[in-house]
Each structure stands twice: as structure tokens, then as C-alpha cells.
Coordinates of C-alpha atoms in Angstrom, one line a residue:
Chain A
M1 CA -17.5 -9.1 35.1
A2 CA -18.8 -11.2 32.4
V3 CA -21.1 -9.6 30.2
D4 CA -23.8 -11.1 28.7
K5 CA -22.7 -10.8 25.0
N6 CA -26.3 -11.0 23.4
T7 CA -26.8 -7.3 25.1
L8 CA -23.9 -5.7 23.1
F9 CA -24.9 -4.1 19.7
N10 CA -27.9 -5.8 17.7
E11 CA -28.3 -8.5 16.0
E12 CA -27.0 -7.5 12.5
I13 CA -23.7 -6.2 13.8
R14 CA -23.2 -9.2 15.7
A15 CA -23.6 -11.3 13.1
E16 CA -21.4 -9.1 10.9
I17 CA -18.5 -9.3 13.7
D18 CA -19.1 -13.2 13.9
S19 CA -18.4 -13.3 9.9
W20 CA -15.3 -11.9 10.3
I21 CA -14.5 -13.8 13.9
A22 CA -14.8 -16.9 11.4
K23 CA -12.0 -16.1 9.2
Y24 CA -9.2 -16.3 11.9
P25 CA -8.7 -19.3 14.1
A26 CA -10.8 -20.1 17.3
D27 CA -7.7 -18.8 19.6
W28 CA -7.7 -15.5 17.8
K29 CA -10.8 -13.8 17.9
Q30 CA -9.1 -10.6 18.3
S31 CA -8.0 -10.5 15.0
A32 CA -11.6 -9.3 14.3
C33 CA -11.0 -6.1 16.6
M34 CA -10.0 -3.8 13.7
P35 CA -12.9 -4.8 11.6
A36 CA -15.4 -5.2 14.2
L37 CA -14.3 -1.2 15.2
T38 CA -14.9 0.1 11.5
I39 CA -18.5 -1.8 11.7
V40 CA -19.5 0.1 15.4
Q41 CA -18.1 3.3 14.0
E42 CA -20.2 2.8 10.7
S43 CA -23.5 2.4 12.8
N44 CA -22.6 5.5 15.1
G45 CA -22.3 8.0 12.1
G46 CA -18.6 7.4 11.2
W47 CA -17.1 8.0 14.8
L48 CA -16.0 5.7 18.1
T49 CA -17.5 6.6 21.6
S50 CA -15.4 4.6 24.8
E51 CA -18.4 3.0 25.4
L52 CA -18.6 1.4 21.8
M53 CA -14.5 0.9 22.3
D54 CA -15.2 -1.4 25.8
D55 CA -18.3 -3.0 24.1
V56 CA -16.0 -4.3 21.1
A57 CA -13.3 -5.3 24.1
A58 CA -16.3 -7.3 26.2
Y59 CA -17.1 -9.2 22.3
L60 CA -14.0 -9.9 21.7
D61 CA -12.7 -10.9 25.0
M62 CA -10.1 -8.5 25.1
P63 CA -9.0 -5.9 27.7
P64 CA -10.2 -2.8 27.0
I65 CA -6.8 -1.0 26.9
A66 CA -5.9 -3.4 23.9
V67 CA -8.9 -1.9 22.1
Y68 CA -8.2 1.3 22.7
E69 CA -4.6 1.0 21.5
V70 CA -6.0 -0.2 17.9
A71 CA -8.6 2.7 17.7
T72 CA -6.1 5.2 18.5
F73 CA -3.4 3.8 16.2
Y74 CA -5.1 3.3 12.7
S75 CA -6.1 7.3 10.8
M76 CA -9.3 5.6 9.9
Y77 CA -11.0 5.5 13.3
E78 CA -12.3 8.7 14.3
H79 CA -12.9 9.8 18.2
K80 CA -15.3 13.0 17.6
P81 CA -18.2 13.5 15.4
V82 CA -17.7 13.5 11.4
G83 CA -19.7 15.1 8.8
R84 CA -22.4 12.8 7.4
H85 CA -19.9 13.2 4.3
K86 CA -16.3 12.8 5.3
I87 CA -14.1 14.5 2.8
C88 CA -10.6 12.9 2.3
L89 CA -8.1 15.0 0.9
C90 CA -5.0 13.6 -0.3
T91 CA -2.1 16.3 0.3
N92 CA 0.7 13.8 -0.1
V93 CA 3.9 14.3 -2.8
S94 CA 2.0 13.2 -6.4
C95 CA -1.3 15.4 -5.5
L96 CA 1.0 18.3 -4.1
I97 CA 3.0 18.1 -7.6
N98 CA -0.7 18.4 -9.1
N99 CA -1.8 21.3 -7.2
C100 CA -3.9 20.1 -4.2
D101 CA -3.6 23.0 -2.4
S102 CA -6.1 24.9 -5.0
I103 CA -8.6 22.0 -4.2
Y104 CA -8.0 22.5 -0.2
E105 CA -8.4 26.3 -0.7
H106 CA -11.6 25.8 -2.8
L107 CA -13.0 23.0 -0.3
K108 CA -12.3 25.9 2.3
N109 CA -13.9 28.8 0.7
K110 CA -17.0 26.4 0.0
L111 CA -17.6 24.7 3.4
G112 CA -16.3 27.6 5.6
I113 CA -14.4 24.7 7.7
G114 CA -10.6 23.6 7.4
F115 CA -8.9 20.3 8.2
G116 CA -10.3 18.8 11.0
E117 CA -13.6 20.5 11.2
V118 CA -17.4 19.7 10.4
T119 CA -19.8 22.1 8.9
G120 CA -22.1 23.6 11.0
D121 CA -25.5 21.8 9.6
G122 CA -23.1 18.5 10.2
R123 CA -23.3 17.7 6.3
F124 CA -19.5 17.8 5.5
S125 CA -16.1 17.3 7.5
L126 CA -12.7 18.0 5.9
K127 CA -9.7 15.7 6.8
E128 CA -6.1 15.5 5.3
V129 CA -4.6 12.3 4.8
E130 CA -1.9 10.5 3.4
C131 CA -1.3 8.9 0.0
L132 CA -4.6 6.6 -1.1
G133 CA -3.0 4.8 -3.5
A134 CA -4.6 6.6 -6.5
C135 CA -1.4 9.0 -7.4
G136 CA -2.1 8.8 -11.4
G137 CA -5.5 10.4 -10.9
A138 CA -4.0 13.5 -8.8
P139 CA -5.5 15.6 -7.1
M140 CA -7.8 13.0 -5.6
M141 CA -10.2 12.8 -2.8
Q142 CA -12.1 10.2 -0.9
I143 CA -15.9 10.5 0.5
G144 CA -17.1 7.2 1.9
D145 CA -16.6 4.2 -0.2
K146 CA -15.3 6.4 -3.2
Y147 CA -12.8 7.7 -4.6
Y148 CA -12.9 11.0 -6.8
E149 CA -9.8 11.4 -9.4
N150 CA -8.8 14.0 -11.5
L151 CA -10.1 16.9 -9.4
T152 CA -10.6 20.4 -10.2
P153 CA -12.7 23.5 -8.4
E154 CA -15.4 22.4 -10.6
I155 CA -15.6 18.9 -10.4
V156 CA -15.4 19.1 -6.8
D157 CA -18.5 21.4 -6.9
S158 CA -20.4 19.0 -9.2
I159 CA -19.9 16.2 -6.5
L160 CA -20.7 17.9 -3.5
E161 CA -23.8 18.9 -5.4
E162 CA -24.9 15.3 -6.1
L163 CA -24.5 14.1 -2.3
D164 CA -27.5 14.8 0.0
Chain B
M1 CA 6.5 -5.3 -25.4
A2 CA 3.9 -4.4 -22.4
N3 CA 1.2 -5.9 -20.6
E4 CA 2.6 -9.4 -20.4
V5 CA 2.1 -10.7 -16.7
C6 CA -0.2 -9.0 -14.0
F7 CA -1.6 -6.9 -17.1
R8 CA -1.9 -9.4 -19.5
T9 CA -6.0 -10.0 -19.6
L10 CA -6.6 -6.3 -20.0
E11 CA -6.9 -5.6 -23.1
K12 CA -8.0 -9.2 -24.0
S13 CA -11.8 -9.3 -22.4
E14 CA -14.1 -6.4 -21.4
A15 CA -14.4 -7.6 -17.8
P16 CA -11.5 -9.6 -17.1
W17 CA -11.8 -10.1 -13.5
K18 CA -14.8 -12.3 -13.9
I19 CA -13.9 -15.8 -13.5
D20 CA -15.1 -17.1 -17.1
E21 CA -13.2 -14.2 -18.7
Y22 CA -9.8 -15.3 -17.1
R23 CA -10.4 -18.9 -17.4
K24 CA -11.1 -18.0 -21.3
L25 CA -7.3 -16.6 -21.3
G26 CA -6.0 -19.4 -20.0
G27 CA -6.7 -18.6 -15.9
Y28 CA -6.5 -21.5 -13.3
E29 CA -4.9 -23.8 -16.0
M30 CA -1.8 -24.1 -14.0
L31 CA -3.4 -24.5 -10.7
E32 CA -5.2 -27.4 -12.2
K33 CA -2.2 -28.8 -14.0
I34 CA -0.1 -29.1 -10.4
I35 CA -3.3 -30.1 -8.5
R36 CA -3.8 -33.1 -11.2
E37 CA -0.1 -33.9 -11.3
Q38 CA 1.1 -33.2 -7.6
T39 CA 3.6 -31.3 -9.0
P40 CA 6.6 -31.6 -6.2
P41 CA 6.8 -28.1 -4.5
D42 CA 10.5 -27.9 -5.5
E43 CA 10.0 -27.8 -9.1
I44 CA 7.6 -25.0 -8.4
I45 CA 10.2 -22.9 -6.4
E46 CA 13.0 -24.1 -9.0
Q47 CA 11.0 -22.0 -11.7
V48 CA 10.1 -18.9 -9.2
K49 CA 13.9 -18.9 -8.6
I50 CA 15.1 -19.1 -12.2
S51 CA 12.5 -16.3 -12.8
N52 CA 14.5 -14.2 -10.8
L53 CA 11.4 -12.4 -9.7
R54 CA 12.0 -9.9 -7.1
G55 CA 9.6 -8.8 -4.2
R56 CA 7.6 -6.1 -5.9
G57 CA 6.2 -4.2 -2.7
G58 CA 9.8 -2.5 -2.7
A59 CA 12.5 -4.5 -1.0
G60 CA 13.4 -6.8 -3.9
F61 CA 13.9 -9.7 -1.9
P62 CA 13.5 -12.5 -4.4
T63 CA 10.6 -14.8 -4.1
G64 CA 11.9 -18.1 -4.8
L65 CA 14.2 -18.2 -2.0
K66 CA 11.6 -16.5 0.3
W67 CA 9.3 -19.6 -0.4
S68 CA 12.3 -21.9 0.1
F69 CA 12.5 -20.6 3.7
I70 CA 9.3 -22.6 4.9
N71 CA 10.1 -25.8 6.3
R72 CA 7.5 -27.7 4.7
T73 CA 7.4 -30.8 7.2
T74 CA 6.7 -29.2 10.4
P75 CA 3.0 -30.2 11.4
E76 CA 2.7 -26.8 12.4
E77 CA -0.2 -24.8 10.4
K78 CA 1.1 -22.6 7.5
Y79 CA -0.4 -19.2 6.2
V80 CA 0.0 -17.4 3.0
V81 CA -0.1 -13.6 3.2
C82 CA -0.6 -10.9 0.3
N83 CA 0.4 -7.6 1.2
S84 CA -2.1 -5.6 -0.6
D85 CA -1.5 -2.4 2.1
E86 CA 0.0 -0.1 -1.1
G87 CA 0.8 3.0 0.8
E88 CA 4.3 4.2 -0.3
P89 CA 3.2 7.6 -1.8
G90 CA 3.4 7.5 -5.5
T91 CA 2.3 3.6 -6.0
F92 CA -1.0 3.0 -7.5
K93 CA -0.5 -0.4 -9.3
D94 CA -1.9 -3.1 -6.7
R95 CA -5.0 -1.5 -6.8
D96 CA -5.6 -2.2 -10.5
I97 CA -4.6 -5.7 -9.8
L98 CA -7.3 -6.1 -7.4
R99 CA -9.5 -4.4 -9.8
Y100 CA -8.8 -5.7 -12.9
N101 CA -7.1 -9.1 -12.7
P102 CA -8.0 -10.2 -9.0
H103 CA -7.9 -14.1 -10.1
Q104 CA -4.6 -14.2 -10.9
L105 CA -3.6 -13.0 -7.6
I106 CA -5.9 -15.7 -6.1
E107 CA -4.2 -18.2 -8.5
G108 CA -1.1 -16.9 -7.2
M109 CA -1.8 -17.0 -3.4
I110 CA -3.2 -20.6 -3.8
I111 CA 0.1 -22.1 -5.7
C112 CA 1.6 -21.0 -2.7
G113 CA -0.5 -22.2 -0.5
Y114 CA 0.1 -25.7 -2.1
V115 CA 3.9 -25.3 -2.2
I116 CA 4.1 -24.5 1.6
G117 CA 1.2 -26.8 2.6
G118 CA -0.8 -23.9 3.8
V119 CA -4.3 -24.4 6.0
A120 CA -5.1 -20.6 5.2
G121 CA -3.9 -17.3 3.1
Y122 CA -5.1 -13.3 4.1
N123 CA -4.8 -10.8 1.4
Y124 CA -4.0 -7.6 3.9
I125 CA -6.0 -4.6 1.8
R126 CA -5.8 -0.9 2.8
G127 CA -9.2 -0.1 4.4
E128 CA -9.6 3.0 1.5
F129 CA -10.0 0.5 -1.1
V130 CA -13.5 -0.4 -0.9
E131 CA -14.4 -0.7 -4.3
P132 CA -11.2 -3.0 -5.1
T133 CA -12.1 -4.8 -2.2
R134 CA -15.4 -5.9 -3.2
R135 CA -14.1 -6.8 -6.6
F136 CA -11.5 -9.3 -4.8
E137 CA -14.0 -10.6 -2.6
A138 CA -16.5 -11.3 -5.8
A139 CA -13.4 -13.1 -7.4
L140 CA -13.0 -15.1 -4.1
E141 CA -16.4 -16.2 -4.1
E142 CA -16.0 -17.4 -7.8
A143 CA -13.2 -19.2 -7.2
R144 CA -14.8 -20.9 -4.1
A145 CA -17.8 -21.7 -6.1
A146 CA -15.5 -23.2 -8.9
G147 CA -14.1 -25.5 -6.3
Y148 CA -10.2 -24.0 -6.5
L149 CA -10.6 -22.6 -2.7
G150 CA -12.4 -24.6 0.5
R151 CA -12.5 -28.3 1.5
N152 CA -11.0 -30.6 -0.7
I153 CA -9.5 -28.5 -3.9
L154 CA -10.3 -30.3 -7.0
G155 CA -10.6 -33.5 -5.2
S156 CA -7.0 -33.3 -4.1
G157 CA -7.9 -33.6 -0.3
W158 CA -6.4 -30.5 0.3
D159 CA -8.5 -27.9 2.5
F160 CA -7.3 -24.2 1.8
D161 CA -9.0 -20.8 2.3
L162 CA -8.4 -16.9 1.4
H163 CA -9.6 -14.4 3.1
T164 CA -9.4 -10.4 3.2
H165 CA -8.6 -8.3 6.5
L166 CA -8.6 -4.9 5.8
G167 CA -6.2 -2.2 7.3
A168 CA -7.3 1.1 8.6
G169 CA -4.7 3.8 7.5
A170 CA -1.5 2.9 8.5
Y171 CA 1.4 3.6 6.4
I172 CA 3.3 0.8 8.5
C173 CA 1.4 -2.1 7.9
G174 CA 3.0 -2.4 4.6
E175 CA 6.1 -3.4 6.6
E176 CA 5.4 -7.1 6.7
T177 CA 5.8 -7.7 10.6
A178 CA 3.6 -4.7 11.3
L179 CA 1.3 -6.0 9.0
L180 CA 1.0 -9.7 10.7
E181 CA 0.7 -7.7 14.1
S182 CA -2.0 -5.7 12.6
I183 CA -4.0 -9.2 11.2
E184 CA -3.7 -10.4 14.4
G185 CA -5.6 -7.3 15.9
K186 CA -3.0 -5.4 17.1
K187 CA -1.3 -1.9 16.5
G188 CA 0.9 -2.1 13.5
Q189 CA 4.2 -1.9 15.0
P190 CA 7.3 -3.9 13.2
R191 CA 8.8 -7.0 15.1
F192 CA 12.3 -7.8 15.5
K193 CA 13.7 -10.4 13.0
P194 CA 14.9 -12.6 13.5
P195 CA 12.7 -14.7 13.7
F196 CA 11.7 -14.3 10.4
P197 CA 8.3 -14.8 9.2
A198 CA 8.9 -18.1 7.5
Q199 CA 9.7 -19.7 10.9
F200 CA 7.5 -17.0 13.0
G201 CA 4.5 -15.3 11.2
L202 CA 1.2 -15.0 11.1
F203 CA -0.2 -16.3 14.7
G204 CA 3.5 -17.2 15.1
K205 CA 3.1 -19.8 12.4
P206 CA 5.5 -20.3 9.4
T207 CA 4.1 -17.7 6.7
V208 CA 5.2 -16.5 3.2
I209 CA 4.5 -12.9 2.7
N210 CA 4.5 -11.1 -0.6
N211 CA 3.3 -8.1 -2.5
T212 CA 0.2 -8.4 -4.5
E213 CA 2.1 -7.9 -7.9
S214 CA 4.6 -10.7 -6.9
F215 CA 1.8 -13.3 -6.1
A216 CA -0.3 -12.3 -9.4
S217 CA 3.4 -12.9 -11.2
V218 CA 3.6 -16.5 -10.5
P219 CA 1.0 -18.4 -12.9
M220 CA 2.4 -16.8 -15.8
I221 CA 5.9 -17.5 -14.6
L222 CA 5.0 -21.3 -14.2
S223 CA 2.9 -21.8 -17.5
E224 CA 5.2 -20.2 -19.5
G225 CA 8.3 -20.9 -17.6
G226 CA 11.1 -19.3 -15.1
E227 CA 13.4 -18.7 -18.2
W228 CA 10.7 -17.1 -20.2
F229 CA 9.8 -14.5 -17.3
R230 CA 13.8 -13.9 -16.7
D231 CA 14.6 -13.2 -20.2
I232 CA 12.1 -10.6 -20.6
G233 CA 14.1 -8.5 -17.6
V234 CA 17.7 -8.1 -17.9
E235 CA 20.4 -9.6 -14.9
N236 CA 19.5 -9.6 -11.5
S237 CA 15.8 -8.0 -12.4
G238 CA 13.9 -10.9 -14.1
G239 CA 10.4 -10.1 -15.5
P240 CA 8.2 -6.8 -16.4
K241 CA 7.2 -4.7 -13.2
L242 CA 4.4 -2.6 -13.1
F243 CA 5.4 1.2 -13.0
S244 CA 3.0 3.5 -11.5
V245 CA 4.1 7.1 -12.8
S246 CA 2.6 10.4 -11.7
G247 CA 3.4 14.2 -11.3
N248 CA 4.1 16.1 -13.8
V249 CA 3.1 13.7 -17.0
N250 CA 0.6 14.2 -19.6
R251 CA -0.5 10.7 -19.2
P252 CA -0.1 9.1 -15.9
G253 CA -0.6 5.5 -15.2
N254 CA 0.6 2.4 -14.6
F255 CA 2.7 0.5 -17.4
E256 CA 3.7 -3.0 -17.4
V257 CA 7.2 -2.9 -18.9
P258 CA 10.1 -5.1 -18.7
L259 CA 12.9 -4.2 -16.2
G260 CA 15.5 -2.7 -17.5
T261 CA 13.4 -0.3 -20.0
P262 CA 15.0 3.3 -20.6
F263 CA 13.6 6.1 -17.9
S264 CA 13.0 7.9 -21.2
E265 CA 10.6 5.1 -22.9
L266 CA 8.6 5.0 -19.9
L267 CA 8.4 8.6 -19.4
D268 CA 7.2 8.6 -23.4
M269 CA 4.3 6.2 -22.7
A270 CA 3.2 8.6 -19.9
G271 CA 2.7 11.0 -22.7
G272 CA 5.7 13.1 -21.7
M273 CA 6.2 16.2 -19.4
R274 CA 2.8 18.6 -19.2
D275 CA 3.0 21.6 -21.1
G276 CA 6.4 20.7 -22.6
R277 CA 8.1 21.8 -19.2
K278 CA 11.7 20.9 -18.3
L279 CA 12.2 17.5 -16.3
K280 CA 13.4 18.5 -12.8
A281 CA 13.5 15.6 -10.9
V282 CA 12.3 11.5 -10.3
I283 CA 11.9 9.9 -7.3
P284 CA 12.0 6.2 -9.0
G285 CA 10.5 3.8 -6.2
G286 CA 8.3 5.7 -4.1
S287 CA 8.7 8.4 -1.3
S288 CA 11.2 6.5 0.0
A289 CA 13.8 6.4 -2.4
P290 CA 16.3 9.2 -3.0
V291 CA 15.4 11.7 -5.7
I292 CA 17.4 11.7 -8.6
P293 CA 17.9 14.9 -10.9
G294 CA 16.4 14.7 -14.3
D295 CA 19.5 14.7 -16.7
I296 CA 20.9 11.9 -14.7
M297 CA 17.4 10.2 -14.8
M298 CA 17.2 10.5 -18.5
D299 CA 20.3 8.0 -18.9
L300 CA 19.2 5.3 -16.6
N301 CA 17.4 1.9 -17.0
M302 CA 14.3 1.2 -15.0
D303 CA 15.6 -1.8 -13.4
Y304 CA 17.2 -2.6 -9.7
D305 CA 20.6 -2.7 -10.2
S306 CA 20.9 0.8 -12.5
I307 CA 18.8 2.6 -10.0
Q308 CA 21.0 1.5 -7.0
N309 CA 23.9 2.5 -9.0
A310 CA 22.7 5.7 -9.3
G311 CA 22.1 6.2 -5.6
S312 CA 18.8 5.8 -5.4
M313 CA 16.1 2.3 -5.4
L314 CA 13.7 1.0 -7.6
G315 CA 11.3 0.2 -4.5
S316 CA 7.8 -0.6 -5.7
G317 CA 8.0 1.1 -8.8
A318 CA 6.5 4.5 -8.2
V319 CA 8.2 7.1 -10.6
I320 CA 7.2 10.4 -9.5
V321 CA 8.1 13.1 -12.0
M322 CA 8.6 16.7 -11.2
D323 CA 9.1 19.5 -13.5
D324 CA 11.1 22.6 -13.1
T325 CA 7.9 24.8 -11.4
N326 CA 8.4 22.7 -8.2
C327 CA 10.0 24.0 -5.2
M328 CA 12.0 20.9 -4.1
V329 CA 11.9 22.2 -0.2
K330 CA 8.5 22.6 -0.3
V331 CA 8.5 18.3 -1.6
L332 CA 10.6 17.5 0.8
D333 CA 8.7 19.5 3.6
R334 CA 5.7 17.3 2.5
I335 CA 7.5 13.9 2.6
S336 CA 9.3 14.6 5.8
Y337 CA 5.4 15.3 7.1
F338 CA 4.6 11.8 5.8
Y339 CA 7.3 9.8 7.7
Y340 CA 6.5 12.2 10.7
E341 CA 2.7 11.5 10.8
E342 CA 3.4 7.3 9.9
S343 CA 6.0 6.6 12.1
C344 CA 4.6 4.0 14.6
G345 CA 6.7 5.5 17.9
Q346 CA 8.4 2.3 18.7
C347 CA 12.2 3.5 18.2
T348 CA 13.2 6.5 19.6
P349 CA 15.8 7.7 16.5
C350 CA 12.5 7.1 14.3
R351 CA 9.8 8.7 16.3
E352 CA 12.0 11.8 17.5
G353 CA 14.1 12.4 14.4
T354 CA 11.1 12.4 12.1
G355 CA 9.1 15.1 13.8
W356 CA 12.9 17.2 14.2
M357 CA 13.7 17.0 10.4
H358 CA 10.1 18.1 9.6
R359 CA 10.2 20.7 12.1
V360 CA 13.7 22.0 10.3
I361 CA 12.5 21.5 7.0
H362 CA 9.1 23.3 7.5
R363 CA 11.1 26.4 9.2
I364 CA 13.2 26.5 6.0
E365 CA 10.1 26.4 4.0
T366 CA 8.1 29.0 5.6
G367 CA 11.3 31.5 5.7
K368 CA 12.5 31.0 8.8
G369 CA 15.6 28.6 8.5
K370 CA 19.0 29.1 10.3
P371 CA 22.4 28.8 8.6
E372 CA 23.3 25.9 10.8
D373 CA 19.8 24.2 9.2
L374 CA 21.2 22.1 6.6
D375 CA 24.3 20.5 8.4
L376 CA 21.6 19.8 11.2
L377 CA 19.3 18.0 8.7
V378 CA 22.0 15.7 7.2
D379 CA 23.3 14.7 10.7
V380 CA 20.3 13.8 12.1
A381 CA 19.1 11.8 9.0
A382 CA 22.3 9.8 9.3
K383 CA 21.5 9.3 13.0
I384 CA 18.2 7.8 12.1
A385 CA 19.3 5.6 9.4
G386 CA 20.2 2.1 10.2
R387 CA 19.0 2.6 13.7
T388 CA 15.7 1.4 13.9
I389 CA 13.9 -2.0 13.6
C390 CA 12.4 -1.4 10.5
A391 CA 13.1 0.2 7.1
L392 CA 10.6 3.5 8.0
G393 CA 14.0 5.3 9.5
D394 CA 15.8 4.8 6.5
A395 CA 12.7 5.5 4.5
A396 CA 12.7 8.8 6.5
A397 CA 16.3 9.7 6.7
L398 CA 16.9 8.8 2.7
P399 CA 15.0 11.7 0.9
V400 CA 16.1 14.2 3.6
A401 CA 19.7 13.5 2.6
S402 CA 19.5 12.8 -1.2
F403 CA 17.5 16.4 -1.7
I404 CA 20.2 18.6 0.2
Q405 CA 22.5 16.6 -1.7
H406 CA 21.3 17.5 -5.1
Y407 CA 19.0 21.0 -4.3
R408 CA 21.5 22.2 -1.6
D409 CA 21.5 25.6 -3.5
E410 CA 17.3 25.8 -3.3
F411 CA 17.5 25.0 0.5
Q412 CA 20.3 27.7 0.9
Y413 CA 18.3 30.2 -1.0
H414 CA 15.3 29.5 1.3
I415 CA 17.5 30.3 4.2
D416 CA 19.4 33.1 3.2
H417 CA 16.7 34.9 1.5
K418 CA 13.2 33.5 3.2
K419 CA 11.8 32.9 -0.1
C420 CA 11.7 30.5 -3.0
M421 CA 14.2 30.8 -5.9
V422 CA 11.4 28.8 -8.1

């Protein structure tokens, strides 16, 4: 069943996805699948629904299953609600050596949640992530676009206070 | 001698990522000369071969040779792809190239495009690198405005553009064919090789794919000459290399030093051991590289052959330094979890073996180890290595084998006493 693509998403999102489609050869529209998922996830408060994935599939002329495969393969796509601020704490080897365990303990005590959970007010969620390529600043975490490095419990407190 | 190639602009400018600053320091002169003189591609490849530049992403394959595999006379579209996925634990160098010297990377990629007669290039940057991506994108805009990218580059009649493609969190996409699959909008599962990307690459077309640091080294190789670059390093290891030093050191960071630099000097540059502790172990090339005990490491030089002869590999140049407060069982527990988490699931030995190894190491770490576990681990590791499509299987197996080889007594103590000896 053909879908009127102008009914999918809003104009701004369509324009953004189109700008990605334009980067690839005309017959490789599906190359825009990853950026499209990122864009629609962002517009939905940080997580993907089946409807959004189906819409991406329709928009890029892909079978829905091909979009599900991508959306479940890469760890930055979320399939259930996340906090307004998604705290991604690296626990890989350089961070482990630099005592990321103490940062995790601190976050757990402060927020009352563990990895994979969201605070009751929806403000924060915690996620354990693999190496984010900032090992010189271990221990480190990412919130939104930003990397925070050389963490101590005190630094973590001041970072969280700054967030709405 | 430090900061000669990828980091050469860092101390000479307040904002080396801007095109005007980069040009003040000789940037884009090489590209302009090549386009103006229409330098024969073979001459460029020859200099890159002479330079002994080996792939900086981890595999160490000679870059000049890789470029020479492209059949430039085929009428098909040809592509340039840069691997800025930087996921190997311990590695954080390409992030700094993207942030501080993006134009040198762009210049290197355009020169590669010229050599192979490419139509377009993609820089695959890991999705978490939002700020480095903005820097790179801004640099692309500047390069386009200056006529280095787009249609009819510098009046030559050659059209070539570069784009960013963002990853979304998958270590396996650092493997070159998984990365190509990912740009094609699929799961990042590695392809069988052959065919190699030079024949069947991105969108099924001939493709050169290199690491960020490799491309960013090319403009200097051409402007100063392949011999200049080669002579900075040692035999079989041309040039300087970026080393990302992390762990229990006073001043972790990236250091661009000649290949062949003694590890002890690199450790000094990183400020030595923190709190004056004793060096216990070093992972010299990212978490996939076998661990080397500290006393052996202190006598080694940082080049491909020296590290290989000591039973490990130089890999991406990620040097993880551990002092004597670290429990090697705990470290291996975390490393083995990583490979279990990141296995793409395509090949059975890796998909099943990484989980199996992690479960066994984790039970040793948590005091539930069995007497037969160490032999079991060595056996499982040996049965993964060499039996998978890509190198992730080997990368998961090598650390396990090496940790047990060098620190068997620590593992045995965990099993016997249900606790740590450190």
C-alpha cells in the first residue's frame, strides 16, 4: 500500500532526512536509515516506537524488517522511554582502572536508579556504555551531546545541578 | 621529536581547525600543487609506499599498497571512505584529529580521491562524537567554499565531495566491511573477504578505506617526501604515530612520537606512574592486543615489530597502563564482557564463545570459579581464534589467552581462595 510521504513526520524532519538522502547515490536511499532513526528518535524524546520505525521504512522505501534490524543492532537507539537527560557512563577498561565503579555508586545513590532505569520524575536515566573514545579523561560519561571527563563524585554533582 | 605530522599545527595556532589558520601553516598547498600540475597518481602512490605508512586503525596494512589495488581505469564510480569509528577501548586519537586538525584529514581524503579518480568520500564518525563531528562538518563547509570540494575542483574539471556518515554505537563498525555495510543502511556485519573493498567496496564499487590518522598523514608525506616520513620511524614502521596513553599515569593523553620510541620514554611523557606505584602491566595497542607484563614492557620500543616480537600488537596505538593495585581477573572480566556485548552474532564461534568466556571469567572473578576453568578458557579461546569472518573473534580470544599466560597465579588464587590476591 503506497503511503503519502507528505503525511509522515513533520516538514522539518522530512527536510532533515532529505538532506541526508542527498548525500548518497540516488539508488541508495536506505543509507539514510541510520540518520533518519536518529532524527525521529530525537523528536520523540529519545526513544523509538514501532510506528516511528515503520514510518522510517515507508519514507525510505525499505521493508520494515530491514529498519528493525538496524534499530536493534546499534546501541544508541532506544526502544523504551529514557530520561530527559540520558547519562551514559563508560565502564570499559581505562575507566575501570580509574575507578568508574565509584562514579556509578555515587550516581546510584544520588538518583536512586541503576543502569537501564529512569528516575520517577523522568529527569534522568542511566546507561552503561562501552568505550566512548575519551580514555585520557577517564572516568567519563556522556549526557546529550557532551562528554564529561575526569569525573569525581563532586564534579558529577555540579554537572547534574546544571541540568534542568 | 614530537608533533610532526597529524599534530603539527597544534602548538602553532590558537584555532588550528580553521581553514585560514591551516593554510597559514602550509595547509592545502600540496593539494593545490597536485591539481595544478596534474601529478600522475602513480607518483603519489609511490611516495606513500616509500613512506612505509602502515594503516593506523589497528591492522597496520601498508597504505600505499592499499591505494595501488584500485583499478583507476574502470568506468565505475570509486569511493574514498575514512574510518573515524574509533571504538577500540583505550583509543582516543582520531577524536583529536577531528577536533584540532580536520583540514589535514580532509586534504588527505581529497588527495586519495584524486589518486583513484573518486566521485565522493564518506567519513564514518562514531555517533557519540557529536562535538568532533560539528568541527569536521564546519571544516567541510570551509573547504567547499574554498573550492577544494564540490564541482570542478580548483578549475580542474574534477568533481568530488565529502560527507559525514554517523555511526550509532557498534564497535564492530570499526571493521572495514562492517563499516561499509553500515553506510549502506544495514546492520554492521562484516563481509567475507575476498572480494576486498578495492574491488567490491561501498555500494559495491571500488573503494579505498583508511583510518583517520592514515589519511591525515598523507599531506605531510607528500610535501616533505616519503623518505622524510619513513626516516622518522624505524624499519617496517615509517613515520611517527599517535599513542593514546591512559590508565594509571599522571598525565594521560595523546602523544605523537616516532615509531620505535622506547616505551619508557612514552611513559615519562605521560608523567610516569601515578602515586609512584609500580608498573604491573601494559596493553600496548587497544584492548584487543595481548597484555604485556610491565618489566618486559619497559625494555620494548613502540613499533610494529618490537611489540609483535613480544607477543602482542601495536594495534591502534592505545597504550593502557596498569599499576600493581589492579586485579587482572577483574580487568579481563571487563574486557571479555566488551567482546561478548559487541560480537555481531554472525559467526557461531564468536557469538557463542565470547559469552561463554565471559561467563567463566565472571564466575572466577566473583569467587565461583572451578578448578578446570583456566584450561577451559584457554581451550575456548583457541577454538574461536582464526575461525571467524572478521578479527573480532581473535580480538576476543587473544586477551584471554595472554592474561592467563602471564597472570595464571592470580586467576588460580581467585579459584582456590574465592577472593583476590591484590
